[in-house]
Every structure is written in structure tokens, then in C-alpha cells.
Coordinates of C-alpha atoms in Angstrom, one line a residue:
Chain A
X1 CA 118.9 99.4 114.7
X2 CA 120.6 97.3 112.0
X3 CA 121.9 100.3 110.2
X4 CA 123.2 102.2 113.2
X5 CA 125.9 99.5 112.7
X6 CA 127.3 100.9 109.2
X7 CA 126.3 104.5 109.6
X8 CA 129.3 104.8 111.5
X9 CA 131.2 104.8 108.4
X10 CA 129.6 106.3 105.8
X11 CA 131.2 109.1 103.6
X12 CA 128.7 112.2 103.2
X13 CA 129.7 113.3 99.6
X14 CA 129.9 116.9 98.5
X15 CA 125.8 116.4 97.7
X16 CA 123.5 119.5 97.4
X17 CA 121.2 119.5 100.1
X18 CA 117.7 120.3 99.6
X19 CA 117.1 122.8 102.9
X20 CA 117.5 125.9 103.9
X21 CA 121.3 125.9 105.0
X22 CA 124.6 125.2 102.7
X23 CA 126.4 122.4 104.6
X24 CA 129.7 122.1 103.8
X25 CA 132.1 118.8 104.7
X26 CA 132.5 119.8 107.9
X27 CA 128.8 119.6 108.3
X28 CA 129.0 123.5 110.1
X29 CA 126.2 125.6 108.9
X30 CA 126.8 129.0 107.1
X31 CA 123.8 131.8 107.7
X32 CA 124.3 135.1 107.0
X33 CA 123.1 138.7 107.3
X34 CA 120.9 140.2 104.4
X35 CA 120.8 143.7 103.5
X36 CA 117.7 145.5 104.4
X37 CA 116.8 146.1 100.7
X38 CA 117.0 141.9 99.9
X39 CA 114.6 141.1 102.6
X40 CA 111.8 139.0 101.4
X41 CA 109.6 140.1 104.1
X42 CA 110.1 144.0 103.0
X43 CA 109.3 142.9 99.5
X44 CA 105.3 142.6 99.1
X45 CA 103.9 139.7 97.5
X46 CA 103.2 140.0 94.0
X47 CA 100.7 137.1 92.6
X48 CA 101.5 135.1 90.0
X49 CA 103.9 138.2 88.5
X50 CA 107.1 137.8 87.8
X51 CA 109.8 138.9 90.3
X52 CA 113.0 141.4 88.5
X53 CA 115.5 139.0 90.8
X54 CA 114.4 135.7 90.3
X55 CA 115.1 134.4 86.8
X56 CA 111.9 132.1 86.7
X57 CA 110.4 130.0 84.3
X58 CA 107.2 132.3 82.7
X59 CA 103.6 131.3 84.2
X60 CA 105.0 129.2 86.7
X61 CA 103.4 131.3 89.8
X62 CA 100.4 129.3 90.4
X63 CA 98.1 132.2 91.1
X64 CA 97.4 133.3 94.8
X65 CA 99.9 135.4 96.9
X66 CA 102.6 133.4 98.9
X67 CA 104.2 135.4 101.7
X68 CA 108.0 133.7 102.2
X69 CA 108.6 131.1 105.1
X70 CA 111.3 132.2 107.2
X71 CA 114.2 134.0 105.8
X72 CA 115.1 137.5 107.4
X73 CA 117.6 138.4 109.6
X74 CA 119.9 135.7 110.4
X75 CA 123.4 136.0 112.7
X76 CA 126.9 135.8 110.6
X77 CA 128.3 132.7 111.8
X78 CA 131.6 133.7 110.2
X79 CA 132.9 136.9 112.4
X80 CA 135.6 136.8 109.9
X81 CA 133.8 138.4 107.0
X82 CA 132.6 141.7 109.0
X83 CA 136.2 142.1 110.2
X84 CA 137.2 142.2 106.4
X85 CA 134.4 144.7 105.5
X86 CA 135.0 147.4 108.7
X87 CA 138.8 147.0 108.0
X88 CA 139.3 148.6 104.9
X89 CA 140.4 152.0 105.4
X90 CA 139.4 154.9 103.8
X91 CA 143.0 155.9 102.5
X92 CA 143.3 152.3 100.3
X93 CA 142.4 152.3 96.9
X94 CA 139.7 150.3 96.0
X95 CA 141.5 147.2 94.8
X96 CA 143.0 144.5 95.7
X97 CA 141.6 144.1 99.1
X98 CA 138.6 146.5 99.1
X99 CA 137.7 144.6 95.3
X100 CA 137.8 140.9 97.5
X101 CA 135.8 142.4 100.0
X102 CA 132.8 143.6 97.1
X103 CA 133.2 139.8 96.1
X104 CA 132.8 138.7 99.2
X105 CA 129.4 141.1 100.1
X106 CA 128.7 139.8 96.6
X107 CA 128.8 136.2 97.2
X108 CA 127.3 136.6 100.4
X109 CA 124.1 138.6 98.9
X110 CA 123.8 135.5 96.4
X111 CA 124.0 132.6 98.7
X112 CA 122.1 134.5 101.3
X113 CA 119.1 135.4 98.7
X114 CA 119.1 132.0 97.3
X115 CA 118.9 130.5 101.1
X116 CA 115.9 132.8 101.5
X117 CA 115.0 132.0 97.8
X118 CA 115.4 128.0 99.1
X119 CA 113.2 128.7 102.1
X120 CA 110.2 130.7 100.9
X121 CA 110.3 128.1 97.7
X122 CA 109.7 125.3 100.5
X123 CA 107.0 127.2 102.0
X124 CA 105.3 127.1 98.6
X125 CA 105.5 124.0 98.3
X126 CA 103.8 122.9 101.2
X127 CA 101.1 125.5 100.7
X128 CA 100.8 124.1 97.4
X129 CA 100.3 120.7 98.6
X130 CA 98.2 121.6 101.6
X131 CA 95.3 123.2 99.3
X132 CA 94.6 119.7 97.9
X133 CA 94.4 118.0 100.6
X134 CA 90.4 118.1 100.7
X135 CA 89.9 114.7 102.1
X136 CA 91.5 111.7 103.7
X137 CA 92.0 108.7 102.0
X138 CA 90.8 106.4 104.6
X139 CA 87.8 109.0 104.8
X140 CA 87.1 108.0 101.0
X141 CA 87.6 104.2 101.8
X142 CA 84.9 104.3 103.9
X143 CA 82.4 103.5 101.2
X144 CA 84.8 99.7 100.7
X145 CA 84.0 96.7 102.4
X146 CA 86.0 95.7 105.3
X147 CA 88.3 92.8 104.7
X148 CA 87.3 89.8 106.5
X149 CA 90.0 87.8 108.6
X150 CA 92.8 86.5 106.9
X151 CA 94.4 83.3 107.6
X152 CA 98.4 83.0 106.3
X153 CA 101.0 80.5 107.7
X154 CA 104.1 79.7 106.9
X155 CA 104.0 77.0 104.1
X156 CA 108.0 76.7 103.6
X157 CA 110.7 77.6 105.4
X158 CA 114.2 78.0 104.0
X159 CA 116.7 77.0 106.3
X160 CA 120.7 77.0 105.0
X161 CA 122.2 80.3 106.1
X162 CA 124.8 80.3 108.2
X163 CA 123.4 84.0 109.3
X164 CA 121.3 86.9 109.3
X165 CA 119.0 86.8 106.3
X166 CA 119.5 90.1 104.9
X167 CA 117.9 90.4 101.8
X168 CA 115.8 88.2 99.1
X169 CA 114.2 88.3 95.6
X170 CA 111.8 86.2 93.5
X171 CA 112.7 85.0 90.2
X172 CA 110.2 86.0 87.5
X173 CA 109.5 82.2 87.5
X174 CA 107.0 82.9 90.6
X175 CA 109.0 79.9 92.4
X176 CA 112.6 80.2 92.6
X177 CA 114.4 83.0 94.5
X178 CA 117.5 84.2 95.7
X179 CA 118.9 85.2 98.9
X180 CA 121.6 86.7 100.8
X181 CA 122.8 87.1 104.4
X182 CA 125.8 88.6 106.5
X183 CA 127.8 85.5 106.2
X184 CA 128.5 86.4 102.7
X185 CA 126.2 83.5 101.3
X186 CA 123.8 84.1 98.8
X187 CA 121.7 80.7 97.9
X188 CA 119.5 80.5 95.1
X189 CA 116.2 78.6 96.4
X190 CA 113.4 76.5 94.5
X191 CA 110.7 77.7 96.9
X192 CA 108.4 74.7 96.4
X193 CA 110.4 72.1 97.3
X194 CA 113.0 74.0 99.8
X195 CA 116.2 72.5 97.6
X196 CA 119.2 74.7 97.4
X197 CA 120.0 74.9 93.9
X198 CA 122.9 77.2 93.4
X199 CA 125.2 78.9 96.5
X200 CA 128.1 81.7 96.0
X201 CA 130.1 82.6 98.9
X202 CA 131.1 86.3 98.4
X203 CA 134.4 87.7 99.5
X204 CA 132.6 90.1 101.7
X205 CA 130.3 90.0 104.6
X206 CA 127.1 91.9 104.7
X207 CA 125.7 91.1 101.6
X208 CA 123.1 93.6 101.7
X209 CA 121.7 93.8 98.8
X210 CA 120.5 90.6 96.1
X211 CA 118.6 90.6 92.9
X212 CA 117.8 88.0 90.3
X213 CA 117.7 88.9 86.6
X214 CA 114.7 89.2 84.8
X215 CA 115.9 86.2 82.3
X216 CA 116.5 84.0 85.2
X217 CA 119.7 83.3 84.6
X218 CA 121.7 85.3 87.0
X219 CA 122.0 87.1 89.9
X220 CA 123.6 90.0 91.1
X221 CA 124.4 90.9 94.7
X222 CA 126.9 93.1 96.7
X223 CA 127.4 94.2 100.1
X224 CA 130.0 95.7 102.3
X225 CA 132.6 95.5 99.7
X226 CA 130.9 98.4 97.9
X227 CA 130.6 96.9 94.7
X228 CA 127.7 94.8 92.9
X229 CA 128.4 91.7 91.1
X230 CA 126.6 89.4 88.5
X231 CA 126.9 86.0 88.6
X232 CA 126.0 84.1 85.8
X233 CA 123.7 80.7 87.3
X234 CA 124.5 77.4 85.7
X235 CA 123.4 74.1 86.0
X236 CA 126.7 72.7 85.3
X237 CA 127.6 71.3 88.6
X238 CA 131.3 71.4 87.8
X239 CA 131.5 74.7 87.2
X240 CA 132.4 77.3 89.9
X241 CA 129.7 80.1 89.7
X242 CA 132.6 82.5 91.4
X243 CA 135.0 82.1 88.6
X244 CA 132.1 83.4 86.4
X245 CA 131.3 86.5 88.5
X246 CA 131.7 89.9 87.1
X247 CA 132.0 93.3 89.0
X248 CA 129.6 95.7 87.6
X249 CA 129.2 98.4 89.8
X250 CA 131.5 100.5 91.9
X251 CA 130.4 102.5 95.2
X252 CA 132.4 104.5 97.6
X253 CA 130.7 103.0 100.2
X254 CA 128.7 100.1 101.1
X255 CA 125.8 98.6 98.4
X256 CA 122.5 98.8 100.2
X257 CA 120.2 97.5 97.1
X258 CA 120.0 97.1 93.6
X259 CA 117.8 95.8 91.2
X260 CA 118.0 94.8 87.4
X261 CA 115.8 97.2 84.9
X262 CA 113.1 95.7 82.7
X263 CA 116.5 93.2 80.8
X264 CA 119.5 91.6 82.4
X265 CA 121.4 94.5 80.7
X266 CA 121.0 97.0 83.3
X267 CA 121.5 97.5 87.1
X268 CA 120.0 100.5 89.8
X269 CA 122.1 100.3 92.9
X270 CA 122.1 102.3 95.9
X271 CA 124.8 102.7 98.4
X272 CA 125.9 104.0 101.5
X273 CA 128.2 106.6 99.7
X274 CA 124.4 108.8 99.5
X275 CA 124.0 108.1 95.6
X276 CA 122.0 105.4 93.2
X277 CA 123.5 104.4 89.8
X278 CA 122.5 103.2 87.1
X279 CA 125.0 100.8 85.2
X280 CA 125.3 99.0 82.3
X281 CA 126.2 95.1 82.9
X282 CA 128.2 94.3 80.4
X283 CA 130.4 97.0 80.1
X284 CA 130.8 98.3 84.0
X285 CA 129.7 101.5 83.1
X286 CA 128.0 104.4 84.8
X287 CA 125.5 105.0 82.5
X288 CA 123.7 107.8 85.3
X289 CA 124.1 109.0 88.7
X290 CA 121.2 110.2 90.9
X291 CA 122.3 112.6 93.5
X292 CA 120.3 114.5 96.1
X293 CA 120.2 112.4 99.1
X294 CA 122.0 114.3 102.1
X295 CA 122.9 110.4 103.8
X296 CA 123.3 106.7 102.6
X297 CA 120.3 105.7 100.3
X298 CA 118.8 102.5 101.8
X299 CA 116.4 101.2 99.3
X300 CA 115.1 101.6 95.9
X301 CA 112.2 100.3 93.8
X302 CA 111.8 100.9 90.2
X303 CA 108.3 101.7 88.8
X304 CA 106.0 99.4 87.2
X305 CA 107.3 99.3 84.0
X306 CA 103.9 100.7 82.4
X307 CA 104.7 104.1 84.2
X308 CA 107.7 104.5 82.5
X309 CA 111.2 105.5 83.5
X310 CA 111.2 106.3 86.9
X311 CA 112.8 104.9 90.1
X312 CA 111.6 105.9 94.3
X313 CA 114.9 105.5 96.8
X314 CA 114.6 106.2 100.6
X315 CA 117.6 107.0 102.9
X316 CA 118.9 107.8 106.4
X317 CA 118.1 111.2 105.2
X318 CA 114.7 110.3 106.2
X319 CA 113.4 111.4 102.5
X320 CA 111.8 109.7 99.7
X321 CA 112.8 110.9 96.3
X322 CA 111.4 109.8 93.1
X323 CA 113.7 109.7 89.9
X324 CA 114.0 110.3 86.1
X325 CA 116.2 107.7 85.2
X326 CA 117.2 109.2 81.7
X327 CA 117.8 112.8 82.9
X328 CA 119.2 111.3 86.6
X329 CA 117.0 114.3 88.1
X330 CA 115.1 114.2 91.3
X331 CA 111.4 115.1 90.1
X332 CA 110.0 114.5 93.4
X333 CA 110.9 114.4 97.5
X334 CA 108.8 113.6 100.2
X335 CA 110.0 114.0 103.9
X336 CA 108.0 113.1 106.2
X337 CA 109.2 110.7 108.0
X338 CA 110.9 110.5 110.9
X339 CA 113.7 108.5 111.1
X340 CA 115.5 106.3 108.2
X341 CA 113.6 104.9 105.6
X342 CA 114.4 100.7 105.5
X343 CA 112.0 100.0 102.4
X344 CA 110.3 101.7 99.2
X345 CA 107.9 100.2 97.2
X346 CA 105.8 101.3 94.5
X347 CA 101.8 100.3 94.3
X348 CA 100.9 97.9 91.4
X349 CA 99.2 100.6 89.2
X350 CA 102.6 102.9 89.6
X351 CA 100.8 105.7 91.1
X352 CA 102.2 105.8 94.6
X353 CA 104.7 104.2 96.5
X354 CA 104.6 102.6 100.2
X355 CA 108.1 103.4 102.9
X356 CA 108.7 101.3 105.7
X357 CA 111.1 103.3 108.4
X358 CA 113.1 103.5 111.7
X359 CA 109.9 105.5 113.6
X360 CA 107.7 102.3 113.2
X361 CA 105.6 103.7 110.4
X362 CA 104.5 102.7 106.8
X363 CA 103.5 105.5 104.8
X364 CA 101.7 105.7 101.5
X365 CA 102.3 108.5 99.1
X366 CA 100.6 109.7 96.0
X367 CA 102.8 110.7 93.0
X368 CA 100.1 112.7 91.2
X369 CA 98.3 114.7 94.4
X370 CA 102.5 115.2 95.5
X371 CA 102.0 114.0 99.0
X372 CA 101.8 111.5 101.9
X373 CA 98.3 110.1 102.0
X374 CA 98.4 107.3 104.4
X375 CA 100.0 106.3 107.6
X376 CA 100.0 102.5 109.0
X377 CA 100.7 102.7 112.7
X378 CA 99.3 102.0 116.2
X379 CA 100.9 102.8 119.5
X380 CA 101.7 99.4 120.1
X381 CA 104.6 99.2 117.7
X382 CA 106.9 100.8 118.6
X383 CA 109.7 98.6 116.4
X384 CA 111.1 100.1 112.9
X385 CA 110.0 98.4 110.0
X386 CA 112.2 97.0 107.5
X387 CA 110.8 95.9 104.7
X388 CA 107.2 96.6 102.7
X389 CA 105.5 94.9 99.8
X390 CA 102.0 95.5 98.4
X391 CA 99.9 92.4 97.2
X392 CA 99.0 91.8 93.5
X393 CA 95.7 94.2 93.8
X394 CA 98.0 96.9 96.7
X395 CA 94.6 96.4 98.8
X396 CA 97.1 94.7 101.4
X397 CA 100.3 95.9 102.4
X398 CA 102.8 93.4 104.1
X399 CA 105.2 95.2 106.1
X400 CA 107.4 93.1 108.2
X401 CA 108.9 94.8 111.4
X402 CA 112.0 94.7 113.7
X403 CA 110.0 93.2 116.6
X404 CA 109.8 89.6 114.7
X405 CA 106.5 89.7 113.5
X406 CA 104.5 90.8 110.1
X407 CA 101.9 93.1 109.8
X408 CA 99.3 92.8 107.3
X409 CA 97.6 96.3 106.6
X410 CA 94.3 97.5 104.7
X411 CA 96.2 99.9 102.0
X412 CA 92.8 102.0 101.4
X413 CA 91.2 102.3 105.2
X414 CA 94.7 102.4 107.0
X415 CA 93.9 99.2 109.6
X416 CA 95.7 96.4 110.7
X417 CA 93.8 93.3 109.7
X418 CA 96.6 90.6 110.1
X419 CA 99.6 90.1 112.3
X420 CA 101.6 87.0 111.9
X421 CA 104.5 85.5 114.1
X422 CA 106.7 83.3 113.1
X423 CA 110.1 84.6 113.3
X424 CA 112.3 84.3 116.0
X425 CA 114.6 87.5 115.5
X426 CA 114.1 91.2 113.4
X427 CA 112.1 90.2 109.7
X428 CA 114.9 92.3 107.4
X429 CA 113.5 91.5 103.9
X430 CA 109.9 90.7 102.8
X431 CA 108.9 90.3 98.9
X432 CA 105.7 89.1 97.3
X433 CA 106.1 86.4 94.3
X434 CA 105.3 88.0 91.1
X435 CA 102.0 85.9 90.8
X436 CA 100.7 87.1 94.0
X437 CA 99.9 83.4 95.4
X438 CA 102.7 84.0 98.3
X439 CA 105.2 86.3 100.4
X440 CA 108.4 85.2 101.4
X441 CA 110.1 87.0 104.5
X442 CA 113.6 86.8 105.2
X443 CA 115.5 87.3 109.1
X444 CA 117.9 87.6 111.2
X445 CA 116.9 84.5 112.9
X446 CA 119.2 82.6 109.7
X447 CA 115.7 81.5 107.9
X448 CA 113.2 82.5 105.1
X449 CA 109.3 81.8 105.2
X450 CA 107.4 81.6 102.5
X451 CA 103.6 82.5 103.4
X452 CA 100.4 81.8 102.1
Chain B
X1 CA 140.7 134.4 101.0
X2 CA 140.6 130.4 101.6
X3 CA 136.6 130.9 102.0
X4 CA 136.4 131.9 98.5
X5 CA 136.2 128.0 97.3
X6 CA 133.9 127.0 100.0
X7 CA 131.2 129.9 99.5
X8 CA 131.6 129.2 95.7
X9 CA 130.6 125.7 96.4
X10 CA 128.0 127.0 98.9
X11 CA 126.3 128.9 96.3
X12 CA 126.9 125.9 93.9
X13 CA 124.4 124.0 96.2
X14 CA 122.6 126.4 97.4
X15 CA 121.7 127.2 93.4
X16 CA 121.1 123.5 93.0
X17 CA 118.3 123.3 95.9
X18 CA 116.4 126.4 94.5
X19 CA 116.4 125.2 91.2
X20 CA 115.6 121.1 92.7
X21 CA 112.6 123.1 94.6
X22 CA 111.6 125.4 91.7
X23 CA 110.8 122.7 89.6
X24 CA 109.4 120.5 92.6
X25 CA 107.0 123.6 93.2
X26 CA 105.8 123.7 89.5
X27 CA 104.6 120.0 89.0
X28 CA 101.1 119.4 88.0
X29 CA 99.3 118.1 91.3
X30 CA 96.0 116.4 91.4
X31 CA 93.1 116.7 94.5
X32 CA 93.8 113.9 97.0
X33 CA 90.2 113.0 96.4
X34 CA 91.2 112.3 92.6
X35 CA 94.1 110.3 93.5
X36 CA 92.6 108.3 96.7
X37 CA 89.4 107.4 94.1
X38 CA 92.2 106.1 91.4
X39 CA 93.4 104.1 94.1
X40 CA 90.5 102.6 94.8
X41 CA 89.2 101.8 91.4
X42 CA 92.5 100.4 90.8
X43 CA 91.9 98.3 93.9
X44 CA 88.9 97.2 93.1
X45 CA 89.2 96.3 89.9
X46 CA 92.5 94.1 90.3
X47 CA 90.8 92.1 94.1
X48 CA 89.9 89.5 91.9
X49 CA 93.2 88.5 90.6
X50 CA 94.3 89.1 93.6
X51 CA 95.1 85.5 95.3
X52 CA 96.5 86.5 99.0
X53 CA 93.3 89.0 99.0
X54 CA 90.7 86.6 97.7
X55 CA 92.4 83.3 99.3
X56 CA 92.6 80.6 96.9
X57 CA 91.7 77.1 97.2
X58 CA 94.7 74.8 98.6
X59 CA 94.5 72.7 95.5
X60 CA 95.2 75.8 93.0
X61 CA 97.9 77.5 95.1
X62 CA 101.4 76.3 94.1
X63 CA 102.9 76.9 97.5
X64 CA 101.0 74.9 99.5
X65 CA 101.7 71.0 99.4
X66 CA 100.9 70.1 95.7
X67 CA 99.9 66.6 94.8
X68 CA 100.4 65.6 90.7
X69 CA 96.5 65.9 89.2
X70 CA 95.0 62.1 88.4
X71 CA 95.5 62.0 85.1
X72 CA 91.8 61.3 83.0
X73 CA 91.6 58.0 80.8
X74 CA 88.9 57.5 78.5
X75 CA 88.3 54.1 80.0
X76 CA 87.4 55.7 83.6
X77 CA 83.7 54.9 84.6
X78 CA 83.7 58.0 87.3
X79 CA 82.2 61.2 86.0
X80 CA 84.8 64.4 85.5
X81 CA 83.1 65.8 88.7
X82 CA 84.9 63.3 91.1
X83 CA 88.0 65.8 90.6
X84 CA 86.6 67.8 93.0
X85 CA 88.0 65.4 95.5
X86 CA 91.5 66.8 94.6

């Protein structure tokens, strides 16, 4: 898979994982014995009352018992620490070593209770979830008309780079758009008549990641050389756009995507190095950091901008997590994918966003019922898909897929209606114009289409 | 002990994932009937604007080969409904 390629060198930051175990650098787990009297299990549930250890928020228990998921006994993975406790001698006085060792038993008791905390907290959750999950929504599509058979071809195709097509965005203008591929090119297109109009070569290769400013009148990209630069675009034809270029944001590892905000004033990048940012253009500054992801962050789509502040990213870490851009908190995760997620993108209204992934799935999930409510597969693909995009109305989702073809899918009753070949190597990038009249798909095979 | 700093950070995370789930756990979470009708409506309501749904006529849609529209003179005998020919 394409991203086999860089995961080889990714950094896995000192981030908090959301699980069950602490993982340290090393990646070596740390579980450890709890006292009899800590158990969860030995403690009976007590609905919706508060519990003397856990310092919770007041009338958060949502009523019903929960019992804890897993927890209990777990074996001491550090021998170490039980040598320290059965070695203190009677005879010492309780300090220095015996006064480490109480730390220690005390540190332990924490992060073990907090694990267990962790654990029975994630059990909740699902329950939580599980008890409004009264219907399907293909169940509830039923009552829709089918969609009839759809006819799309390739109007336009975009030939120019010199290699893979690796990523692509539409100008507001519904007809220009900008794209970039491993050869470190990134051409700006008009998509009606197929002319170049602008071309940077970057100093990198791998150019992962392009977006075109709201104005129209730049673009920023970046790629391998962990950074994400904003070219202004002029029509002056003896200008050079790289003299012009300014470095904007600053990764420890490679840039997977970024996007402008609602102004050509800000920038959302995501990078290998497991964290998006948020930076302001002019300036170079950080203005937030998201962190949460346990592996590179692939993609990331910012919400309709009626739905407010908020921001969906998907990772290697096979999780989807849904930001609060001012606070830089994660408000919501989904995992239930299997493999890496390529491609997030959030339906028109804002209310749900679609992931394209590794396991050769599309999933839909709902931001207010807090949970997946769609999957688009069949047994015959089997290839990861890289790329998603809803239509103007999100009754049709465009997903385009590592085995060279397109799939068009009925959002609401979960079916294929449309499969479309074309390509002649893995689609990596797939975006529908602002005005809905077209998709343009981007791949390896060096070309774009534009469909309609 | 040379553990101290890593269980400190260990609990430091640890912390940070029971408070991340705490206040995952306590969002407000709507029936998936709710959300799947919302969908719908939204659906339904936004199919007609919807050109790669609906499938627009050649003439109207910008991608597809665009010829410049004749250009109506006062002079011209033909009725406005020729344009259909487009």
C-alpha cells in the first residue's frame, strides 16, 4: 500500500493513547497488579451515584448500572518492582528506600486504577452507544427511491505530470484546480480547457498534500520535506512563483494534508509526526496543536463552515477523531476500522463524515447518534480505498479505490450503483467541484480525470 | 529509581485517556433513527440541486464541451424557442 512506503519512518511522539495500556517509547506495555480492595469487579455497581475515588463531573452517570469491562488481575510485567517491595527488611527505617518503595506501590495503585478507570470508561461508552442503535440506516432508506443507472465518463483528462498524481483540489472558482504528484510538481489546471496555467517544482518529492486558497490566489502544498508552503499565484509570466514561496508550517515528519480555513489566513495540516496543526499564514505560527492520534494522521477535512469550528482527521491508527479547533481537544473518536484510514470527509449538512481505508471499506458515521452508521463494501473489493467525496446533496458517495477504478455508492441504502474505469494505475485523490456539476480523480497512472 | 520518570509519564497519559474518555462518555447522543431521518431529509431536500444526482443537460453543464450561446438580435425572424437546438 502506498503508505507502507513512509511508515517506515515515522516518529511516534510521546502522544497519550486512548486504550487501556500506557505505551511508552519503547512501545513495551506496562500492566500491573491491583490490590484486592481497588478491584472494580469487587466494587458493586452503583447507578448514576457518585463513586468516593473517581473525582467526576456531578450528574454525568447516565442512569442504568454499568458493570466494568475488563480490568482485574493483570501480571507485573516489571519483576523489578516486587523485588523492591519483598526487599526491604524489617530492621530499616522507613525512609529512604522503604519511602521510594510507598511511591512506587503509590504510583502503581494510580496508573493501575486509572487503566482499569480507562477500561471500564470504554465499556461505557460502547454500551452507551449500543442502546441507540434501534435501527439501521439502510433499514430506514428503505422507504427512498432507488437511484436509477448513472452514466459518468471522463470529459477531461489532465495529462502534465511527470508522476504519480498524489493529491488535487478545486478552486472555489468550480473550474480551476491544483495538483500535486511525487515528482515534486504541483500544476495549477483550468479544468475546462486542460491548459496548465501555473507550475512550481518543489524541492522535495512526495508532495503529498495540496490545497488552493479560498481567494484563489494561492496555493499551499508540502510533502516529504515536512513542511507546508504557500505560494502566492501570479499571472506575471516573468515572475518565478518559487521565489515568492513562504514556509508556513513545520512538521517533524512528513505533511500528509492540509487545507486552508474559511480565509487564506489560516492553514490545518496533518503529518506523519501523529499530530494536525493549525497555523497562521502570515506569521508561521502555531496557533493550535491537536494531539491524540497513536500513528501518522493521514487525512483531514474541516466541517462545513455552518457547523462551526470543528475538523475530522483519520490515521494509520485506524481512528477517526473529530476536533475543537479553538480548545485543540478531541471531542470525538471512532475506531472501527480496520486498517489505516486514506480519506475523511464530512457530509454536506456537517452531520457526519464518510472514511475511506486500507481494509477496502467506506464508512459513514453520525456525529450526533456518536457512531458508525454505514458500511460501503462487497466481497469483490478487496483493494483499500484512498480517497472519498460526497456529491452536492451526499446521496452519492464517490470513493475511488487502489484497484484503478471508482465506485459510486447510494450514501442512504448502502449499494453500489456505479463503477467506473478509467484509470490505468491506484486512483490516490478524488474531489468533487464546489458546484457539484463534476469529480476530478487524480492517479498514479501520471493523469487527472475530470468526470461528469 | 530510573522508572520514576517513565511511570510519571505513564500516569500522565494514562490520566489523559480517562479524562479524553470521560468526556467522550458524557456527550449528548441522539437515536440512530433520529440521525439516519436527518440524513434523509437533508438528502432529499438538496437532490434537486444536486447536478451529478439529477444529471444535467450537456448544454448546461460547464465540463462537457461548451459551445458560446448564439447571441439574440432583434432583427432575427426565428422565434426564442429555436434555442432549444443548443
Amino acid at each position: 500500500m502506498g503508505t507502507t512506503f513512509l511508515r517506515a519512518g515515522r516518529l511516534c511522539a510521546n502522544i497519550s493513547v486512548a486504550g487501556g495500556t500506557a505505551r511508552g517509547r519503547g512501545g513495551a506495555e506496562v500492566a500491573l497488579f491491583l490490590r484486592p480492595a481497588e478491584r472494580e469487579e469487587d466494587r458493586p455497581p452503583q447507578p448514576g451515584s457518585q463513586r468516593r475515588r473517581t473525582r467526576r463531573r456531578a450528574g454525568r452517570a447516565r442512569g442504568g448500572d454499568w458493570s466494568c469491562a475488563g480490568g482485574g488481575w493483570a501480571p507485573a510485567s516489571r519483576p523489578g518492582h516486587r523485588r523492591l517491595l519483598t526487599r526491604i527488611p524489617a530492621s530499616l527505617p522507613p525512609r529512604p528506600r522503604a519511602k521510594m518503595a510507598a511511591d512506587g506501590l503509590h504510583e502503581n495503585e494510580t496508573l493501575a486504577s486509572l487503566k482499569s478507570e480507562a477500561e471500564s470508561l470504554k465499556g461505557k461508552l460502547e454500551e452507551e452507544r449500543a442502546k441507540l442503535h434501534d435501527v439501521e440506516l439502510h433499514q430506514v432508506a428503505e422507504r427512498v427511491e432507488a437511484l436509477g443507472q448513472f452514466v459518468m465518463k471522463t470529459r477531461r483528462t489532465l495529462k502534465g505530470h511527470g508522476n504519480k498524481v498524489l493529491c488535487m483540489d478545486w478552486c472555489k472558482d468550480k473550474r480551476r484546480l491544483v495538483s500535486s504528484s511525487q515528482d515534486g510538481k504541483v500544476i495549477v489546471w483550468d479544468s475546462f480547457t486542460t491548459n496548465k496555467e501555473h507550475a512550481v517544482t518543489m524541492p522535495c518529492t512526495w508532495v503529498m498534500a495540496c490545497a488552493y486558497a479560498p481567494s484563489g490566489c494561492a496555493i499551499a502544498c508540502g510533502g516529504l520535506d515536512n513542511k507546508c508552503s504557500v505560494y502566492p499565484l501570479t499571472f506575471d509570466k516573468n515572475e518565478n512563483m518559487a521565489a515568492k514561496k513562504k514556509s508556513v508550517a513545520m512538521h517533524t515528519n512528513y505533511l500528509s494534508a492540509c487545507s486552508f480555513t474559511n480565509s487564506d489566513m489560516q492553514i490545518l495540516t496533518a503529518s506523519g509526526d501523529g499530530t494536525c496543526a493549525l497555523w497562521d499564514v502570515e506569521s508561521g505560527q502555531l496557533l493550535q496543536s491537536f494531539h491524540g492520534h497513536g500513528a501518522d494522521v493521514l487525512c483531514l477535512d474541516l466541517a462545513p463552515s455552518e457547523t462551526g469550528n470543528t475538523f475530522v482527521s483519520g490515521g494509520c491508527d485506524k481512528k477517526a477523531m473529530v476536533w475543537d479547533m479553538r480548545s485543540g481537544q478531541c471531542v470525538q473518536a471512532f475506531e472501527t476500522h480496520e486498517s489505516d484510514i486514506n480519506s475523511v470527509r464530512y457530509y454536506p449538512s456537517g452531520d457526519a463524515f464518510a472514511s475511506g481505508s486500507d481494509d477496502a471499506t467506506c464508512r459513514l458515521y453520525d456525529l450526533r447518534a456518536d457512531r458508525e452508521v454505514a458500511i460501503y463494501s462487497k466481497e469483490s473489493i478487496i483493494f483499500g480505498a484512498s480517497s472519498v467525496d460526497f456529491s452536492l446533496s451526499g446521496r452519492l458517495l464517490f470513493a475511488g479505490y487502489n484497484d484503478y477504478t471508482i465506485n459510486v455508492w447510494d450514501v442512504l441504502k448502502g449499494s453500489r450503483v456505479s463503477i467506473l474505469f478509467g484509470h490505468e494505475n491506484r486512483v490516490s485523490t478524488l474531489r468533487v467541484s464546489p458546484d457539484g456539476t463534476a469529480f476530478c480523480s487524480g492517479s498514479w497512472d501520471h493523469t487527472l480525470r475530470v468526470w461528469a | 529509581m530510573s522508572s520514576k520518570t517513565a511511570s510519571t509519564n505513564n500516569i500522565a497519559q494514562a490520566r489523559r485517556t480517562v479524562q479524553q474518555l470521560r468526556m467522550e462518555a458524557s456527550i449528548e447522543r441522539i437515536k440512530v433513527s433520529k440521525a439516519s431521518a436527518d440524513l434523509m431529509s437533508y438528502c432529499e431536500e438538496h437532490a434537486r440541486n444536486d447536478p451529478l444526482l439529477m444529471g444535467i443537460p450537456t448544454s448546461e453543464n460547464p465540463s462537457r464541451i461548451r459551445r458560446p450561446a448564439p447571441s439574440y438580435r432583434s432583427s432575427e425572424v426565428d422565434p426564442p424557442s429555436s434555442q432549444q437546438s443548443k
